Tab-separated table of C-alpha atoms in Angstrom:
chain	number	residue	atom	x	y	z
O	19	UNK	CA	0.000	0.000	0.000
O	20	UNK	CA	1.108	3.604	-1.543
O	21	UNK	CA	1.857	6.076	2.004
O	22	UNK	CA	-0.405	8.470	1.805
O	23	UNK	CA	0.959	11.804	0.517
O	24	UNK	CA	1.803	14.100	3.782
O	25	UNK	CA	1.672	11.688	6.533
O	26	UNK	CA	5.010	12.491	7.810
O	27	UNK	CA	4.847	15.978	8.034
O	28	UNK	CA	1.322	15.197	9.866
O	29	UNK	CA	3.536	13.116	11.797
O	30	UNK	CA	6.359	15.753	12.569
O	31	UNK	CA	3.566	17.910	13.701
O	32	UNK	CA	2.299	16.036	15.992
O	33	UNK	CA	5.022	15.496	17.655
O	34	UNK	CA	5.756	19.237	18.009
O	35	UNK	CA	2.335	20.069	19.583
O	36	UNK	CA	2.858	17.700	22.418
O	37	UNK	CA	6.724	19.146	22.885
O	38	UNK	CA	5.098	22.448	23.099
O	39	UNK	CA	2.287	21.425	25.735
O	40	UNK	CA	4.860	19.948	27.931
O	41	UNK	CA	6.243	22.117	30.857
O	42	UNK	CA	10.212	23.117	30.595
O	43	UNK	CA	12.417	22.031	32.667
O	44	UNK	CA	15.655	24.053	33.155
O	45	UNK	CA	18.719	22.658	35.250
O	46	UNK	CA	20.528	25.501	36.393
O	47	UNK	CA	23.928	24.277	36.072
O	48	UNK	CA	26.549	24.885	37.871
O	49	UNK	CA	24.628	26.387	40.568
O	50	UNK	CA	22.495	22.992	41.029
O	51	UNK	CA	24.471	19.484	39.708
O	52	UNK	CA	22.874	17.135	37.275
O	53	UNK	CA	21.675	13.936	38.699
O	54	UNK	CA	23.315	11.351	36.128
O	55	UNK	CA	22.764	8.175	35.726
O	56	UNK	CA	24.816	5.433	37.790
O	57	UNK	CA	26.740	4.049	34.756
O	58	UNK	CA	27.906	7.646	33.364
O	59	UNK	CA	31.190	7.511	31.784
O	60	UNK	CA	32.782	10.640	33.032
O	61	UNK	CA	36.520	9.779	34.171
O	62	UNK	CA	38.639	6.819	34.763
O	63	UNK	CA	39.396	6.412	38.446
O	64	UNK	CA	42.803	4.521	40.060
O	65	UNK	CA	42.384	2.132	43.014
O	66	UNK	CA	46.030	2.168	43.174
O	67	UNK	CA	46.183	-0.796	45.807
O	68	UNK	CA	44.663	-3.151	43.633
O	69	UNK	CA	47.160	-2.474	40.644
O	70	UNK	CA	49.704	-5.265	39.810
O	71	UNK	CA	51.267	-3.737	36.858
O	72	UNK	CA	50.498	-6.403	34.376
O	73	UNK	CA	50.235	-3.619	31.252
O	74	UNK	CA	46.487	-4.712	30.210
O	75	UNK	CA	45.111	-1.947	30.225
O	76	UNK	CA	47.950	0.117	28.564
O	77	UNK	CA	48.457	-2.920	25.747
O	78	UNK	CA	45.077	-2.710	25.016
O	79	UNK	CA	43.808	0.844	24.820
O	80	UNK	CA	43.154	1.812	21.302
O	81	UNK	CA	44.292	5.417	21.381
O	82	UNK	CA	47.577	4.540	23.595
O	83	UNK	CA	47.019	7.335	26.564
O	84	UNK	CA	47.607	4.948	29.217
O	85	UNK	CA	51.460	5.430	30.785
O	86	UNK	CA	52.675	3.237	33.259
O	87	UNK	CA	56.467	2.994	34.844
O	88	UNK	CA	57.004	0.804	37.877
O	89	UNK	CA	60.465	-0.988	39.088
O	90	UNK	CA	60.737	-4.246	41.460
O	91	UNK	CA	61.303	-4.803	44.130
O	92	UNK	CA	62.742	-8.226	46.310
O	93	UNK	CA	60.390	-9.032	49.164
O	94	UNK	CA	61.540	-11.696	52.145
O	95	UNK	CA	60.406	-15.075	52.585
O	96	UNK	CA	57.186	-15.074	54.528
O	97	UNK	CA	58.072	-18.124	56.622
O	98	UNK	CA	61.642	-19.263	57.791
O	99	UNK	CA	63.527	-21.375	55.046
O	100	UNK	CA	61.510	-19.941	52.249
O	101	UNK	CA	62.608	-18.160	49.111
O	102	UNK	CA	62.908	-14.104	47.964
O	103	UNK	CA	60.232	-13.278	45.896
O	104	UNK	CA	59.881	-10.161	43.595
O	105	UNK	CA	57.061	-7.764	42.830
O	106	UNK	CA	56.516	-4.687	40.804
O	107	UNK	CA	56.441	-1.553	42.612
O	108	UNK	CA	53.717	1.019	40.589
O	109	UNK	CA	55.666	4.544	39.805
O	110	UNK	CA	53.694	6.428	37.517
O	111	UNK	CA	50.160	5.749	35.985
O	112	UNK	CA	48.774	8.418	34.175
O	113	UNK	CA	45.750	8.801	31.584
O	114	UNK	CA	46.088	11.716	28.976
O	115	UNK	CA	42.256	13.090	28.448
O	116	UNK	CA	42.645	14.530	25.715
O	117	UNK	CA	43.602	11.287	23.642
O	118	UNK	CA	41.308	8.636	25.756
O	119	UNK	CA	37.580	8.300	23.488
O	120	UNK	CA	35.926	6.861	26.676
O	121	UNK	CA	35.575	2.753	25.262
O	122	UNK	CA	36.056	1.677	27.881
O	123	UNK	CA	38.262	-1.009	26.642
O	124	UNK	CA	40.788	-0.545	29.774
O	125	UNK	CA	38.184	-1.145	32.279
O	126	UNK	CA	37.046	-4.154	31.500
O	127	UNK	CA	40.344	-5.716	30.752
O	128	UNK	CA	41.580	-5.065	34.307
O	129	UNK	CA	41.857	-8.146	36.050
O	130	UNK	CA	42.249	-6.872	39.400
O	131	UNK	CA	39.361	-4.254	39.531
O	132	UNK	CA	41.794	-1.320	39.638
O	133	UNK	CA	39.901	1.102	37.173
O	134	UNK	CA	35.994	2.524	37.280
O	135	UNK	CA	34.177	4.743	36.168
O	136	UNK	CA	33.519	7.901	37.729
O	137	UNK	CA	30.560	10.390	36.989
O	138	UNK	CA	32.995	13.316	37.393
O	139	UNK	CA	32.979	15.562	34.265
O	140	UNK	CA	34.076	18.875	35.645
O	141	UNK	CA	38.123	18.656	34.097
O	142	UNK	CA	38.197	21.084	31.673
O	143	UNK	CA	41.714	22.713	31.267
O	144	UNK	CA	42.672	25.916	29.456
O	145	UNK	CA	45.917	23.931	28.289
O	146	UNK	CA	45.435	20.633	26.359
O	147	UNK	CA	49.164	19.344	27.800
O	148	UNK	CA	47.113	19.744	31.564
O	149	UNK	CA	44.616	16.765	30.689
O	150	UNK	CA	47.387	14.260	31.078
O	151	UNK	CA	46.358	13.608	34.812
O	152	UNK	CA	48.642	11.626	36.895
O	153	UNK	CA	47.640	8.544	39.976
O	154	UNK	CA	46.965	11.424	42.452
O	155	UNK	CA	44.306	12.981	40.462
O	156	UNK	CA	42.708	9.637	39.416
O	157	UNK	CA	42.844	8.218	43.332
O	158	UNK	CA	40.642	11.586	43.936
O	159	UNK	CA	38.329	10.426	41.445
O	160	UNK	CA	38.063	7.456	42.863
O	161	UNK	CA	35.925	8.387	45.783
O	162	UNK	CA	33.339	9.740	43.618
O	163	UNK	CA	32.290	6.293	42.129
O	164	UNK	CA	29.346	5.101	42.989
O	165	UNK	CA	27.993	1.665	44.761
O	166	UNK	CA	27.586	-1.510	42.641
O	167	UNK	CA	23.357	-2.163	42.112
O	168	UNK	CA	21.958	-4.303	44.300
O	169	UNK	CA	22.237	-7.629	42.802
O	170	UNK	CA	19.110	-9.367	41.986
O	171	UNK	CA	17.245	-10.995	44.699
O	172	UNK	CA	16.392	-13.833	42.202
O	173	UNK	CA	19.636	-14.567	41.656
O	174	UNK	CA	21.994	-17.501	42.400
O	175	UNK	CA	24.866	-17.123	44.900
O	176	UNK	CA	28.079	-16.298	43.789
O	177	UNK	CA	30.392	-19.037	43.372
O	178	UNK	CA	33.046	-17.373	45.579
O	179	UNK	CA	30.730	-16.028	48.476
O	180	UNK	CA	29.470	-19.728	48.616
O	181	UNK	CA	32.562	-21.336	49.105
O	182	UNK	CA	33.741	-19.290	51.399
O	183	UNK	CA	30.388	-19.543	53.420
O	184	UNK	CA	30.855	-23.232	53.332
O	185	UNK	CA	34.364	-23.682	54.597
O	186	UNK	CA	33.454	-21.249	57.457
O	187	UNK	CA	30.434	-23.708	58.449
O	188	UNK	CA	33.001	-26.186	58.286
O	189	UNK	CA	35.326	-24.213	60.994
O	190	UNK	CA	32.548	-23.886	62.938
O	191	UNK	CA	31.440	-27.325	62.752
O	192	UNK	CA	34.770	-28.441	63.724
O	193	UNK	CA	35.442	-26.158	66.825
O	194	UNK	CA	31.707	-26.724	68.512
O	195	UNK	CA	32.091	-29.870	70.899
O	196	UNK	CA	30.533	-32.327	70.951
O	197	UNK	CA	26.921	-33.032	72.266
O	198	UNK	CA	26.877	-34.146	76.170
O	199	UNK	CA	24.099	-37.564	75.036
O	200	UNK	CA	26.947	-38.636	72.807
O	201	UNK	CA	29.710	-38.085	75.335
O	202	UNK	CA	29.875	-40.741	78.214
O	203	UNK	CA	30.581	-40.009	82.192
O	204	UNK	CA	33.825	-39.767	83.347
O	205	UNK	CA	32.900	-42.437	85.967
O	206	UNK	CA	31.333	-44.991	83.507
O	207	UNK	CA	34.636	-44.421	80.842
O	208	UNK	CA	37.093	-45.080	83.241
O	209	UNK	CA	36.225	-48.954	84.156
O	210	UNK	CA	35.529	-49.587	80.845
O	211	UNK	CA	39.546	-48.568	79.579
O	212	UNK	CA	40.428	-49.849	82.083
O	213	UNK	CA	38.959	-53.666	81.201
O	214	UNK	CA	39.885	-52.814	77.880
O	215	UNK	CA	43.677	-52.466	78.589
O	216	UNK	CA	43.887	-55.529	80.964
O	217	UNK	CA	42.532	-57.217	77.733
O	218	UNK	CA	45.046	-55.953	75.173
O	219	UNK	CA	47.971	-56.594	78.125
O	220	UNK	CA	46.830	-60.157	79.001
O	221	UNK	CA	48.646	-62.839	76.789
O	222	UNK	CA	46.830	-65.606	75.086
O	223	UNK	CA	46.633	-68.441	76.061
O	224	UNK	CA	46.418	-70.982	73.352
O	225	UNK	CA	45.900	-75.270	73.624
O	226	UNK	CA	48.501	-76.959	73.852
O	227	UNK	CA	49.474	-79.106	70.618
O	228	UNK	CA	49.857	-82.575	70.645
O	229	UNK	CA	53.257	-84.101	70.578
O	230	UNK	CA	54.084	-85.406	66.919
O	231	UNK	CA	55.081	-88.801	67.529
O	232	UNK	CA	58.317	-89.383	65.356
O	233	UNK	CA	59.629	-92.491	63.968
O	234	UNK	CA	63.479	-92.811	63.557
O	235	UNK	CA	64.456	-95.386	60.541
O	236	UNK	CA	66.658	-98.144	61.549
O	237	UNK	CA	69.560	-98.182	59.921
O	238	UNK	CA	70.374	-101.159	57.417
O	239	UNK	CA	72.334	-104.554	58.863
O	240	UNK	CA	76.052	-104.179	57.405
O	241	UNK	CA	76.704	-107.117	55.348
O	242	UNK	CA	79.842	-109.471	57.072
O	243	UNK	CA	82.308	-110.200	55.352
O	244	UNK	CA	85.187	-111.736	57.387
O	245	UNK	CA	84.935	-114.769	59.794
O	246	UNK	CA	81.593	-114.924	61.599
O	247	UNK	CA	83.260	-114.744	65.070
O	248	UNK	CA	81.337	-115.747	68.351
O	249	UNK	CA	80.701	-112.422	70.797
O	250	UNK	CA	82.525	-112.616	73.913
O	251	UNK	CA	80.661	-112.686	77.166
O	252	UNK	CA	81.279	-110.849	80.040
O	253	UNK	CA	81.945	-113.892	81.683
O	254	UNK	CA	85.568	-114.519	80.354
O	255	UNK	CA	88.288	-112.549	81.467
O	256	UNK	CA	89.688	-110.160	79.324
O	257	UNK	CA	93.389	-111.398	78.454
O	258	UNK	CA	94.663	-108.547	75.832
O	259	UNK	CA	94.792	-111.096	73.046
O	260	UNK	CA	92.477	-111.236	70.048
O	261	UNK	CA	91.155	-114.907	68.645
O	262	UNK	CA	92.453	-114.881	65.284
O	263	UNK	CA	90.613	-117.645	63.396
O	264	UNK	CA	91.089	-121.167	63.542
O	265	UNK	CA	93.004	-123.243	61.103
O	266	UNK	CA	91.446	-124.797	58.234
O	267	UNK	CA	92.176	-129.206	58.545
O	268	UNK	CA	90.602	-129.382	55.471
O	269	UNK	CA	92.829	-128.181	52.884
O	270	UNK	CA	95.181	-130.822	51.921
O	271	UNK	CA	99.090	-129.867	51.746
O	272	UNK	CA	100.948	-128.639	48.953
O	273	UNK	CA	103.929	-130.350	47.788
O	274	UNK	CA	107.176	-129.259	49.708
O	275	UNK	CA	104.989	-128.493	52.829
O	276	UNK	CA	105.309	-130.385	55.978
């Protein structure tokens, strides 16, 4: 469907009658501040104590007006037998005005919450070499940022508040003692260790085993092999003299013997 010829100056109109019904409102500035909103980007403020001097922000600022110098410095061992450690030491941190387009980039690349925004807009200079503020000016701006909303009530917990809310139950768990109907008497305990220590210091006493009945083997009869010889009793006195064997009357003589 064709517009119909006119309709947006009919429109324009319009909108001009009820801008001219409307009561004015005048802010009479700078006798009486503006109220602005929460999230107004007016300066860059420096919470100097949270700054590690890791060069994000300065690296990644678009129109390079970030300048930071800092040195390092050796810091003791925290417990004895430990190791020197070294940490930058901030010198200079400065943000020149004139340059910085208000992104916003440096902000949100801080990993240590060291930069906000501030709703201060009053830094005009007659000089543009005077907007290069230094850390002194940007700590003052620092006070003038504004509270974090309210988070939402709706919302879950944040991982970090919960653990720590859980390991403090746990503290607490752990120091409260515990419950008197768990705990027994004094009185009734002390019979009852004792009892159980005369057990553990008794010793055993365990049957006594059977005697294994062993059976030596005799050893095997010695086959004879000189003259079977008669044993000598008791009887007969003992002369010094061994029996040899008696002669054999059977063998006939050789020739030439007697």
């Amino acid at each position: 469907m064709a517009p119909i010829p006119g309709s947006g100056l009919a429109k324009g109109l319009a909108v001009t009658l009820r801008t001219m019904t409307r009561k004015t409102v005048t802010e009479q500035y700078p006798d009486a501040q503006p109220e602005l909103p929460p999230r107004t980007r007016g300066v860059i403020g420096l919470f100097e104590e949270n700054c590690t001097v890791c060069m994000l922000c300065a690296r990644e600022c678009p129109d390079w007006c970030i300048y930071i110098d800092s040195h390092k410095e050796t810091v003791p061992p925290a417990t004895p037998g430990g190791r020197e450690r070294s940490r930058n030491v901030l010198d200079r941190f400065a943000i020149d005005f004139s340059l910085c387009m208000y992104c916003g980039i440096c902000i949100e690349v801080c990993p240590f919450d060291a930069l906000f925004w501030s709703p201060e807009f009053e830094y005009a200079e007659t000089d543009v070499r005077n907007l290069t503020h230094e850390r002194d000016k940007l700590r003052e701006w620092m006070w003038t940022v504004p509270a974090p909303p309210a988070l939402d009530p709706g919302a879950e917990e944040p991982k970090e508040i919960a653990a720590a809310r859980k390991s403090a139950e746990k503290l607490a768990a752990a120091a409260q003692p515990e419950p008197a109907a768990q705990t027994q008497p004094a009185a009734q305990a002390e019979p009852e260790a004792r009892a159980e220590s005369a057990a553990q210091t008794q010793p055993r006493t365990e049957p006594a085993a059977e005697p294994r009945q062993r059976t030596r083997p005799e050893p095997a009869a010695e086959p004879r092999t000189g003259p079977a010889t008669e044993p000598r009793s008791s009887a007969e006195p003992h002369t010094g003299t061994v029996a040899g064997p008696e002669p054999d009357t059977t063998r006939k003589p050789k020739e030439g013997e007697s």
